[in-house]
Amino acid sequence: MSPRRCASLVALLVLFAAAAWTIVDGGDHWVRVVLERRPPPADR
């Protein structure tokens, strides 16, 4: 198996695991992660 194919397979597996976890978790965890990672809006 070529390294590129292996990396592609691993990426697909991670993506699938994340999708499954989101469905099981109700999506709340990922929403929180995204909101925390995003910088706070600048006050004008």
PDB file of N, CA and C in Angstrom:
ATOM      1  N   MET A   1       0.857  -1.209   0.000  1.00  0.00           N
ATOM      2  CA  MET A   1       0.000   0.000   0.000  1.00  0.00           C
ATOM      3  C   MET A   1       0.885   1.248   0.000  1.00  0.00           C
ATOM      4  N   SER A   2       0.573   2.170  -0.889  1.00  0.00           N
ATOM      5  CA  SER A   2       1.386   3.383  -0.996  1.00  0.00           C
ATOM      6  C   SER A   2       1.085   4.326   0.168  1.00  0.00           C
ATOM      7  N   PRO A   3       2.074   5.142   0.560  1.00  0.00           N
ATOM      8  CA  PRO A   3       1.878   6.074   1.688  1.00  0.00           C
ATOM      9  C   PRO A   3       0.699   7.009   1.479  1.00  0.00           C
ATOM     10  N   ARG A   4       0.524   7.474   0.233  1.00  0.00           N
ATOM     11  CA  ARG A   4      -0.570   8.413  -0.043  1.00  0.00           C
ATOM     12  C   ARG A   4      -1.923   7.738   0.183  1.00  0.00           C
ATOM     13  N   ARG A   5      -2.051   6.497  -0.269  1.00  0.00           N
ATOM     14  CA  ARG A   5      -3.304   5.760  -0.089  1.00  0.00           C
ATOM     15  C   ARG A   5      -3.560   5.498   1.392  1.00  0.00           C
ATOM     16  N   CYS A   6      -2.504   5.194   2.118  1.00  0.00           N
ATOM     17  CA  CYS A   6      -2.624   4.932   3.550  1.00  0.00           C
ATOM     18  C   CYS A   6      -3.080   6.198   4.281  1.00  0.00           C
ATOM     19  N   ALA A   7      -2.475   7.332   3.939  1.00  0.00           N
ATOM     20  CA  ALA A   7      -2.839   8.602   4.571  1.00  0.00           C
ATOM     21  C   ALA A   7      -4.287   8.962   4.248  1.00  0.00           C
ATOM     22  N   SER A   8      -4.680   8.703   3.008  1.00  0.00           N
ATOM     23  CA  SER A   8      -6.053   8.986   2.592  1.00  0.00           C
ATOM     24  C   SER A   8      -7.036   8.127   3.385  1.00  0.00           C
ATOM     25  N   LEU A   9      -6.670   6.866   3.586  1.00  0.00           N
ATOM     26  CA  LEU A   9      -7.520   5.948   4.332  1.00  0.00           C
ATOM     27  C   LEU A   9      -7.656   6.397   5.789  1.00  0.00           C
ATOM     28  N   VAL A  10      -6.541   6.816   6.381  1.00  0.00           N
ATOM     29  CA  VAL A  10      -6.559   7.287   7.771  1.00  0.00           C
ATOM     30  C   VAL A  10      -7.416   8.540   7.896  1.00  0.00           C
ATOM     31  N   ALA A  11      -7.264   9.479   6.949  1.00  0.00           N
ATOM     32  CA  ALA A  11      -8.055  10.711   6.978  1.00  0.00           C
ATOM     33  C   ALA A  11      -9.545  10.393   6.887  1.00  0.00           C
ATOM     34  N   LEU A  12      -9.896   9.461   6.018  1.00  0.00           N
ATOM     35  CA  LEU A  12     -11.288   9.055   5.850  1.00  0.00           C
ATOM     36  C   LEU A  12     -11.822   8.435   7.146  1.00  0.00           C
ATOM     37  N   LEU A  13     -10.993   7.620   7.775  1.00  0.00           N
ATOM     38  CA  LEU A  13     -11.389   6.965   9.026  1.00  0.00           C
ATOM     39  C   LEU A  13     -11.623   8.006  10.120  1.00  0.00           C
ATOM     40  N   VAL A  14     -10.733   8.986  10.220  1.00  0.00           N
ATOM     41  CA  VAL A  14     -10.876  10.053  11.227  1.00  0.00           C
ATOM     42  C   VAL A  14     -12.148  10.846  10.964  1.00  0.00           C
ATOM     43  N   LEU A  15     -12.397  11.166   9.698  1.00  0.00           N
ATOM     44  CA  LEU A  15     -13.597  11.919   9.324  1.00  0.00           C
ATOM     45  C   LEU A  15     -14.856  11.142   9.698  1.00  0.00           C
ATOM     46  N   PHE A  16     -14.844   9.841   9.431  1.00  0.00           N
ATOM     47  CA  PHE A  16     -15.992   8.987   9.749  1.00  0.00           C
ATOM     48  C   PHE A  16     -16.212   8.917  11.258  1.00  0.00           C
ATOM     49  N   ALA A  17     -15.112   8.791  12.004  1.00  0.00           N
ATOM     50  CA  ALA A  17     -15.210   8.727  13.464  1.00  0.00           C
ATOM     51  C   ALA A  17     -15.777  10.032  14.017  1.00  0.00           C
ATOM     52  N   ALA A  18     -15.325  11.160  13.468  1.00  0.00           N
ATOM     53  CA  ALA A  18     -15.826  12.462  13.916  1.00  0.00           C
ATOM     54  C   ALA A  18     -17.315  12.597  13.625  1.00  0.00           C
ATOM     55  N   ALA A  19     -17.735  12.158  12.441  1.00  0.00           N
ATOM     56  CA  ALA A  19     -19.154  12.228  12.074  1.00  0.00           C
ATOM     57  C   ALA A  19     -19.993  11.338  13.001  1.00  0.00           C
ATOM     58  N   ALA A  20     -19.517  10.139  13.262  1.00  0.00           N
ATOM     59  CA  ALA A  20     -20.243   9.218  14.138  1.00  0.00           C
ATOM     60  C   ALA A  20     -20.341   9.787  15.553  1.00  0.00           C
ATOM     61  N   TRP A  21     -19.236  10.372  16.051  1.00  0.00           N
ATOM     62  CA  TRP A  21     -19.215  10.945  17.388  1.00  0.00           C
ATOM     63  C   TRP A  21     -20.179  12.119  17.474  1.00  0.00           C
ATOM     64  N   THR A  22     -20.237  12.922  16.408  1.00  0.00           N
ATOM     65  CA  THR A  22     -21.157  14.069  16.384  1.00  0.00           C
ATOM     66  C   THR A  22     -22.603  13.585  16.485  1.00  0.00           C
ATOM     67  N   ILE A  23     -22.935  12.522  15.742  1.00  0.00           N
ATOM     68  CA  ILE A  23     -24.298  11.999  15.760  1.00  0.00           C
ATOM     69  C   ILE A  23     -24.626  11.451  17.153  1.00  0.00           C
ATOM     70  N   VAL A  24     -23.685  10.707  17.737  1.00  0.00           N
ATOM     71  CA  VAL A  24     -23.905  10.112  19.063  1.00  0.00           C
ATOM     72  C   VAL A  24     -24.018  11.197  20.127  1.00  0.00           C
ATOM     73  N   ASP A  25     -23.173  12.228  19.982  1.00  0.00           N
ATOM     74  CA  ASP A  25     -23.070  13.279  21.000  1.00  0.00           C
ATOM     75  C   ASP A  25     -24.132  14.357  20.801  1.00  0.00           C
ATOM     76  N   GLY A  26     -24.860  14.303  19.681  1.00  0.00           N
ATOM     77  CA  GLY A  26     -25.880  15.310  19.417  1.00  0.00           C
ATOM     78  C   GLY A  26     -25.314  16.566  18.785  1.00  0.00           C
ATOM     79  N   GLY A  27     -23.994  16.586  18.526  1.00  0.00           N
ATOM     80  CA  GLY A  27     -23.397  17.717  17.842  1.00  0.00           C
ATOM     81  C   GLY A  27     -22.995  18.861  18.772  1.00  0.00           C
ATOM     82  N   ASP A  28     -23.395  18.779  20.056  1.00  0.00           N
ATOM     83  CA  ASP A  28     -23.112  19.890  20.968  1.00  0.00           C
ATOM     84  C   ASP A  28     -21.605  20.086  21.157  1.00  0.00           C
ATOM     85  N   HIS A  29     -20.882  18.990  21.280  1.00  0.00           N
ATOM     86  CA  HIS A  29     -19.448  19.084  21.540  1.00  0.00           C
ATOM     87  C   HIS A  29     -18.733  19.850  20.428  1.00  0.00           C
ATOM     88  N   TRP A  30     -19.053  19.511  19.168  1.00  0.00           N
ATOM     89  CA  TRP A  30     -18.343  20.138  18.047  1.00  0.00           C
ATOM     90  C   TRP A  30     -18.716  21.600  17.913  1.00  0.00           C
ATOM     91  N   VAL A  31     -19.987  21.932  18.217  1.00  0.00           N
ATOM     92  CA  VAL A  31     -20.400  23.336  18.173  1.00  0.00           C
ATOM     93  C   VAL A  31     -19.580  24.139  19.182  1.00  0.00           C
ATOM     94  N   ARG A  32     -19.426  23.567  20.384  1.00  0.00           N
ATOM     95  CA  ARG A  32     -18.664  24.251  21.436  1.00  0.00           C
ATOM     96  C   ARG A  32     -17.206  24.411  21.031  1.00  0.00           C
ATOM     97  N   VAL A  33     -16.625  23.372  20.442  1.00  0.00           N
ATOM     98  CA  VAL A  33     -15.217  23.431  20.022  1.00  0.00           C
ATOM     99  C   VAL A  33     -15.026  24.533  18.984  1.00  0.00           C
ATOM    100  N   VAL A  34     -15.932  24.598  18.010  1.00  0.00           N
ATOM    101  CA  VAL A  34     -15.823  25.601  16.949  1.00  0.00           C
ATOM    102  C   VAL A  34     -15.975  27.001  17.523  1.00  0.00           C
ATOM    103  N   LEU A  35     -16.949  27.174  18.424  1.00  0.00           N
ATOM    104  CA  LEU A  35     -17.191  28.494  18.998  1.00  0.00           C
ATOM    105  C   LEU A  35     -16.011  28.941  19.861  1.00  0.00           C
ATOM    106  N   GLU A  36     -15.408  28.001  20.590  1.00  0.00           N
ATOM    107  CA  GLU A  36     -14.271  28.352  21.442  1.00  0.00           C
ATOM    108  C   GLU A  36     -13.044  28.680  20.600  1.00  0.00           C
ATOM    109  N   ARG A  37     -12.882  27.999  19.482  1.00  0.00           N
ATOM    110  CA  ARG A  37     -11.709  28.214  18.634  1.00  0.00           C
ATOM    111  C   ARG A  37     -11.818  29.548  17.899  1.00  0.00           C
ATOM    112  N   ARG A  38     -13.055  29.949  17.576  1.00  0.00           N
ATOM    113  CA  ARG A  38     -13.248  31.196  16.841  1.00  0.00           C
ATOM    114  C   ARG A  38     -12.957  32.383  17.771  1.00  0.00           C
ATOM    115  N   PRO A  39     -12.220  33.383  17.294  1.00  0.00           N
ATOM    116  CA  PRO A  39     -11.927  34.536  18.145  1.00  0.00           C
ATOM    117  C   PRO A  39     -13.196  35.308  18.465  1.00  0.00           C
ATOM    118  N   PRO A  40     -13.280  35.929  19.645  1.00  0.00           N
ATOM    119  CA  PRO A  40     -14.478  36.685  20.010  1.00  0.00           C
ATOM    120  C   PRO A  40     -14.668  37.885  19.093  1.00  0.00           C
ATOM    121  N   PRO A  41     -15.918  38.234  18.785  1.00  0.00           N
ATOM    122  CA  PRO A  41     -16.175  39.369  17.901  1.00  0.00           C
ATOM    123  C   PRO A  41     -15.682  40.671  18.528  1.00  0.00           C
ATOM    124  N   ALA A  42     -15.089  41.523  17.710  1.00  0.00           N
ATOM    125  CA  ALA A  42     -14.551  42.795  18.215  1.00  0.00           C
ATOM    126  C   ALA A  42     -15.697  43.762  18.513  1.00  0.00           C
ATOM    127  N   ASP A  43     -15.636  44.360  19.685  1.00  0.00           N
ATOM    128  CA  ASP A  43     -16.672  45.335  20.049  1.00  0.00           C
ATOM    129  C   ASP A  43     -16.399  46.670  19.361  1.00  0.00           C
ATOM    130  N   ARG A  44     -17.451  47.230  18.805  1.00  0.00           N
ATOM    131  CA  ARG A  44     -17.281  48.535  18.123  1.00  0.00           C
ATOM    132  C   ARG A  44     -17.923  49.624  18.935  1.00  0.00           C
TER     133      ARG A  44
END
